[in-house]
Coordinates of C-alpha atoms in Angstrom, one line a residue:
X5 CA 0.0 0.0 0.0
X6 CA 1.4 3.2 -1.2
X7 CA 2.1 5.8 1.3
X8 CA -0.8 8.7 -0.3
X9 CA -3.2 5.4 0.0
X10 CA -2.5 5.0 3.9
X11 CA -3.6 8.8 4.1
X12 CA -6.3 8.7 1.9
X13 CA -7.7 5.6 4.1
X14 CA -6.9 7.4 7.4
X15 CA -8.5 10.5 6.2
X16 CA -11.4 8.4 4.9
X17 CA -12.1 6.6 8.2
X18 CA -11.7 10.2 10.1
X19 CA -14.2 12.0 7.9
X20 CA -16.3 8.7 8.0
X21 CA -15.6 8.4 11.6
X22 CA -17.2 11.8 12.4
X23 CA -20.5 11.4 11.0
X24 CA -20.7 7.8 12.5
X25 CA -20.2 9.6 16.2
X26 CA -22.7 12.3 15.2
X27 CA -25.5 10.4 14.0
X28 CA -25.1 8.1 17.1
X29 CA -25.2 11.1 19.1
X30 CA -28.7 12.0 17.6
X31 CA -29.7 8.8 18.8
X32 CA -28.1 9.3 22.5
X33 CA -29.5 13.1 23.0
X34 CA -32.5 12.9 20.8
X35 CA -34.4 15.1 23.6
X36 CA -31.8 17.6 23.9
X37 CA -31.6 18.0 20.4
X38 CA -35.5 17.5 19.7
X39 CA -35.1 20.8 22.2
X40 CA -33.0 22.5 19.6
X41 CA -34.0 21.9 16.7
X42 CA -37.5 23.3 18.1
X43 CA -36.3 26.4 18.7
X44 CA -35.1 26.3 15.5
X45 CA -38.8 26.5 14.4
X46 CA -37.7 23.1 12.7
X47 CA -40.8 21.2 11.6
X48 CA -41.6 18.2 13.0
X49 CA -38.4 18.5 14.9
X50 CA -38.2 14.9 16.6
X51 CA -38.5 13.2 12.9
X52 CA -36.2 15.9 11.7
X53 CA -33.5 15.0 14.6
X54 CA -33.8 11.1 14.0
X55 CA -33.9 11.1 10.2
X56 CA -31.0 13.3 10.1
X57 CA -29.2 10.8 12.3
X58 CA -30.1 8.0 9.9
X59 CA -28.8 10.1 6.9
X60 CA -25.4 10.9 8.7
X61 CA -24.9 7.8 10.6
X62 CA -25.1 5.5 7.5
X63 CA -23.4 8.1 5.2
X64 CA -20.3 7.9 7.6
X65 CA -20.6 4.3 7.6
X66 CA -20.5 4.0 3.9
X67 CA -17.8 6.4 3.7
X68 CA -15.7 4.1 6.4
X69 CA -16.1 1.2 4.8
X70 CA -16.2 2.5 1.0
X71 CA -19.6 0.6 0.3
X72 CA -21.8 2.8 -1.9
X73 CA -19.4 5.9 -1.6
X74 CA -21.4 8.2 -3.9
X75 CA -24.8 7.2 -2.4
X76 CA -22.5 7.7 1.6
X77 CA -21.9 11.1 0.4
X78 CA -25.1 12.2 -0.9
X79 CA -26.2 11.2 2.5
X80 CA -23.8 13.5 4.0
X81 CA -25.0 16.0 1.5
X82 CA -28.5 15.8 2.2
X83 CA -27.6 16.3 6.0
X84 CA -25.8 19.3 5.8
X85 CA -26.9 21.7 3.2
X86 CA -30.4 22.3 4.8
X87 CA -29.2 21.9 8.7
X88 CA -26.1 24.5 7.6
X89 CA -29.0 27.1 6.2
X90 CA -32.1 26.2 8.7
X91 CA -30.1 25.8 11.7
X92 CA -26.6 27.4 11.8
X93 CA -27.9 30.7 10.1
X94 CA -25.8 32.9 12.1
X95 CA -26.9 35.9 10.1
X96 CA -30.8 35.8 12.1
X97 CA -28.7 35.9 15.5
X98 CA -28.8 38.9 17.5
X99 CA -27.2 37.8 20.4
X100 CA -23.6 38.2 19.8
X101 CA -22.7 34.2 21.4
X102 CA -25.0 32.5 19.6
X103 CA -24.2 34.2 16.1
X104 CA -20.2 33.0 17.0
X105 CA -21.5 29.8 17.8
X106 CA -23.9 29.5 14.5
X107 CA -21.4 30.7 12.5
X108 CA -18.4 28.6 13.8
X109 CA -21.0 26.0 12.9
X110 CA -21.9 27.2 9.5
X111 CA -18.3 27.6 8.2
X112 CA -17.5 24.0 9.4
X113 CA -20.5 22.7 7.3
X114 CA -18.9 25.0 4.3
X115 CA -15.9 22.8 5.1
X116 CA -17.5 19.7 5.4
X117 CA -19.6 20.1 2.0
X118 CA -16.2 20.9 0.5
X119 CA -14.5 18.1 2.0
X120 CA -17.8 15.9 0.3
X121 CA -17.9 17.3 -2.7
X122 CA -13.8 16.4 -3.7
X123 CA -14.2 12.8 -1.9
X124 CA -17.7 12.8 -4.8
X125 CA -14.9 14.2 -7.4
X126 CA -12.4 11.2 -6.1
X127 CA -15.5 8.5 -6.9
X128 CA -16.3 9.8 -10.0
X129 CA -13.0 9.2 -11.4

C-alpha cells in the first residue's frame, strides 16, 4: 500500500468516523436536540432529529467502509446543506454568542460540504 493510500484511508475513516459519532449522538441526545431543533422553528423537529441521524450515521458508515461511496456522500450532502442554512444561520442571531457559535457551525459545514464534494470528485474518477 502506497504511502498517499494509507492517508487517503486514514483521512477516509476520520471523515467517516465523524459522522458515525454524530448520528449516534442524535440517537443518545435525541431530547436535547429535539429541544434545539425546536427552537429552530424546525418542523416536525423529533423526525427531523432522527432522520438526520439515519442520513449521517449511514453516510459515515458508507464512507468508512467504502460501500456505496457516492450514495454515503449524498447522505452526507443531504444532512448538511439544509441543517447548515435552517439551523446554523448565524446571520438571524442577535445575540452576539450565539451568532459566533452558529457561524463557527456554519463555516464548518462550508468545510464539510467541500471536504464531500472532492471525496464525490475522487468516486467519479
Amino acid at each position: 500500500m502506497t504511502t498517499s493510500a494509507i492517508i487517503f484511508l486514514i483521512g477516509r475513516n476520520m471523515f467517516g468516523g465523524y459522522f458515525v459519532m454524530m448520528g449516534l449522538n442524535h440517537f443518545g441526545n435525541h431530547k436535547m436536540l429535539t429541544g434545539y431543533a425546536t427552537s429552530k422553528k424546525i418542523p416536525r423537529p423529533s423526525l427531523a432529529v432522527y432522520l438526520s441521524g439515519v442520513l449521517i450515521f449511514f453516510g459515515g458508515v458508507g464512507i468508512i467502509t467504502n460501500m456505496y461511496p457516492f450514495a454515503s456522500l449524498a447522505l452526507i450532502m443531504i444532512f448538511l446543506i439544509p441543517v447548515s442554512f435552517l439551523i446554523h444561520s448565524y446571520w438571524k442571531n442577535s445575540d452576539p454568542m450565539a451568532k459566533m457559535t452558529d457561524m463557527t457551525h456554519f463555516f464548518k459545514n462550508m468545510a464539510l460540504i467541500g471536504a464531500t464534494l472532492m471525496l464525490t470528485a475522487y468516486v467519479l474518477i
